[in-house]
């Protein structure tokens, strides 16, 4: 578990006072919420096929809070607490739905050692803040996180989990060029500018520079993966940082075409995402769209979930700020 001593070692001296305050609150239990207790035990474990853990938007950085809703340095003890809890559960894996950090490449080396304490497989999904780093480090993000690819899939017990990278065509993830060395910008940057401009002209609420979209290559890959799941008779859960439904300013720029594709398959049961820290939920064509709440959002309460899969239900056990949900499939 994180202590005052090892937390000070893990962050810069310039921000140590912020971290100490966070640990002091944690150690002295000055907050009143029972911040990791489940609201109620809603799962009959005998019916569970498998379970997994979900974390959204730790968004750690060794900086003071913005004095409103984001408490960046507190995510170290929150994540540590979450992982300690996960290790006591019977989980097949866990996943972080993006924004592991808020900014600064060095932040990865503060938070990743905490993930190393997990006793099961963990998957990362890439978020916009994961690219809030110096230009020279952009290409290192996936390698730093131990990811072979920025989008990928895996199967467990008749379920295919498809992980999307909504930063693929964005203003921040593609590599910018170097005029001095004669290196041009990645062409996806120009494409991102075109997509954003068109959305703004149409008055779209998700025409925000901190959103992104899929490349044509990734969209075609998604189509092919969905076709595979029909042949293999697998149910599908999509994992992405960005929401696509219901309509929201945080949605991916190309949410409409992704939504159209997913709803054309009757074996897609859920779409799990983060990005919108308030959380959200919608259901369309039998698909549950669950936006998990951001861990970074409060000074004292945690937010994470475990998901139990049964033959006919997805059961989300919410902890701290996260809600419980029983979703029919």
Tab-separated table of N, CA and C in Angstrom, residues 59-62 99-112 126-145 167 170-176 189:
chain	number	residue	atom	x	y	z
A	59	UNK	N	-6.188	9.864	-14.391
A	59	UNK	CA	-5.694	11.181	-14.825
A	59	UNK	C	-4.698	11.768	-13.822
A	60	UNK	N	-3.751	10.931	-13.433
A	60	UNK	CA	-2.750	11.351	-12.447
A	60	UNK	C	-1.765	12.366	-13.022
A	61	UNK	N	-1.383	13.314	-12.210
A	61	UNK	CA	-0.252	14.205	-12.466
A	61	UNK	C	0.228	14.726	-11.112
A	62	UNK	N	1.522	14.957	-10.968
A	62	UNK	CA	2.050	15.463	-9.697
A	62	UNK	C	1.887	16.973	-9.592
A	99	UNK	N	-6.835	7.768	-20.174
A	99	UNK	CA	-6.395	8.865	-19.311
A	99	UNK	C	-5.766	8.339	-18.028
A	100	UNK	N	-4.755	7.524	-18.188
A	100	UNK	CA	-3.993	7.071	-17.029
A	100	UNK	C	-3.291	8.264	-16.376
A	101	UNK	N	-2.859	9.219	-17.222
A	101	UNK	CA	-2.221	10.428	-16.704
A	101	UNK	C	-2.979	11.649	-17.210
A	102	UNK	N	-2.685	12.787	-16.603
A	102	UNK	CA	-3.254	14.049	-17.075
A	102	UNK	C	-2.287	14.773	-17.997
A	103	UNK	N	-0.993	14.738	-17.661
A	103	UNK	CA	0.035	15.413	-18.461
A	103	UNK	C	1.410	14.970	-17.976
A	104	UNK	N	2.414	15.295	-18.739
A	104	UNK	CA	3.823	15.055	-18.432
A	104	UNK	C	4.189	13.572	-18.548
A	105	UNK	N	5.136	13.289	-19.419
A	105	UNK	CA	5.567	11.906	-19.639
A	105	UNK	C	6.046	11.244	-18.349
A	106	UNK	N	6.711	12.006	-17.479
A	106	UNK	CA	7.223	11.456	-16.232
A	106	UNK	C	6.105	10.892	-15.347
A	107	UNK	N	4.889	11.379	-15.534
A	107	UNK	CA	3.769	10.893	-14.715
A	107	UNK	C	3.560	9.396	-14.864
A	108	UNK	N	3.868	8.856	-16.052
A	108	UNK	CA	3.724	7.411	-16.252
A	108	UNK	C	4.580	6.623	-15.258
A	109	UNK	N	5.741	7.157	-14.922
A	109	UNK	CA	6.671	6.421	-14.069
A	109	UNK	C	6.317	6.550	-12.588
A	110	UNK	N	5.335	7.384	-12.280
A	110	UNK	CA	4.779	7.432	-10.935
A	110	UNK	C	3.620	6.452	-10.781
A	111	UNK	N	2.793	6.364	-11.815
A	111	UNK	CA	1.554	5.590	-11.676
A	111	UNK	C	1.694	4.126	-12.120
A	112	UNK	N	2.550	3.838	-13.094
A	112	UNK	CA	2.643	2.464	-13.594
A	112	UNK	C	3.150	1.466	-12.552
A	126	UNK	N	-6.349	3.762	-24.673
A	126	UNK	CA	-5.694	5.065	-24.774
A	126	UNK	C	-6.703	6.211	-24.742
A	127	UNK	N	-6.375	7.260	-23.952
A	127	UNK	CA	-7.222	8.444	-23.858
A	127	UNK	C	-6.489	9.682	-24.330
A	128	UNK	N	-7.207	10.779	-24.446
A	128	UNK	CA	-6.607	12.003	-24.959
A	128	UNK	C	-5.501	12.544	-24.062
A	129	UNK	N	-5.694	12.469	-22.738
A	129	UNK	CA	-4.677	13.010	-21.837
A	129	UNK	C	-3.404	12.169	-21.812
A	130	UNK	N	-3.480	10.944	-22.263
A	130	UNK	CA	-2.282	10.114	-22.325
A	130	UNK	C	-1.278	10.653	-23.339
A	131	UNK	N	-1.723	11.585	-24.170
A	131	UNK	CA	-0.848	12.220	-25.159
A	131	UNK	C	-0.516	13.668	-24.802
A	132	UNK	N	-0.874	14.093	-23.587
A	132	UNK	CA	-0.530	15.443	-23.145
A	132	UNK	C	0.911	15.461	-22.641
A	133	UNK	N	1.808	15.178	-23.556
A	133	UNK	CA	3.226	15.053	-23.235
A	133	UNK	C	4.039	15.747	-24.317
A	134	UNK	N	5.328	15.911	-24.068
A	134	UNK	CA	6.199	16.546	-25.059
A	134	UNK	C	6.183	15.766	-26.367
A	135	UNK	N	6.304	16.478	-27.463
A	135	UNK	CA	6.177	15.894	-28.792
A	135	UNK	C	7.086	14.685	-29.010
A	136	UNK	N	8.294	14.750	-28.495
A	136	UNK	CA	9.255	13.676	-28.736
A	136	UNK	C	8.856	12.353	-28.101
A	137	UNK	N	7.915	12.389	-27.150
A	137	UNK	CA	7.510	11.167	-26.470
A	137	UNK	C	6.246	10.533	-27.049
A	138	UNK	N	5.604	11.199	-28.006
A	138	UNK	CA	4.313	10.726	-28.512
A	138	UNK	C	4.369	9.271	-28.972
A	139	UNK	N	5.400	8.936	-29.742
A	139	UNK	CA	5.490	7.568	-30.272
A	139	UNK	C	5.818	6.538	-29.195
A	140	UNK	N	6.184	6.994	-28.018
A	140	UNK	CA	6.570	6.078	-26.937
A	140	UNK	C	5.420	5.661	-26.041
A	141	UNK	N	4.245	6.242	-26.233
A	141	UNK	CA	3.141	6.005	-25.297
A	141	UNK	C	2.744	4.533	-25.244
A	142	UNK	N	2.498	3.920	-26.394
A	142	UNK	CA	2.056	2.518	-26.383
A	142	UNK	C	3.129	1.603	-25.792
A	143	UNK	N	4.386	1.842	-26.140
A	143	UNK	CA	5.468	1.021	-25.596
A	143	UNK	C	5.587	1.208	-24.098
A	144	UNK	N	5.454	2.440	-23.634
A	144	UNK	CA	5.541	2.725	-22.195
A	144	UNK	C	4.467	1.963	-21.430
A	145	UNK	N	3.288	1.841	-22.041
A	145	UNK	CA	2.167	1.144	-21.397
A	145	UNK	C	2.199	-0.366	-21.641
A	167	UNK	N	-8.188	8.108	-30.435
A	167	UNK	CA	-7.218	9.175	-30.688
A	167	UNK	C	-6.555	9.041	-32.054
A	170	UNK	N	-6.738	12.570	-34.588
A	170	UNK	CA	-6.978	13.640	-33.621
A	170	UNK	C	-5.913	14.709	-33.809
A	171	UNK	N	-6.028	15.765	-33.039
A	171	UNK	CA	-5.062	16.858	-33.142
A	171	UNK	C	-3.834	16.650	-32.268
A	172	UNK	N	-3.821	15.571	-31.470
A	172	UNK	CA	-2.758	15.422	-30.472
A	172	UNK	C	-2.001	14.110	-30.533
A	173	UNK	N	-2.610	13.018	-30.998
A	173	UNK	CA	-1.919	11.729	-30.993
A	173	UNK	C	-1.011	11.493	-32.198
A	174	UNK	N	-1.409	11.833	-33.420
A	174	UNK	CA	-0.488	11.654	-34.556
A	174	UNK	C	0.752	12.529	-34.390
A	175	UNK	N	1.860	12.015	-34.878
A	175	UNK	CA	3.138	12.702	-34.688
A	175	UNK	C	3.245	13.963	-35.547
A	176	UNK	N	3.565	15.078	-34.902
A	176	UNK	CA	3.834	16.299	-35.645
A	176	UNK	C	5.236	16.235	-36.237
A	189	UNK	N	-3.171	14.443	-38.998
A	189	UNK	CA	-3.395	15.732	-38.348
A	189	UNK	C	-4.251	16.632	-39.237
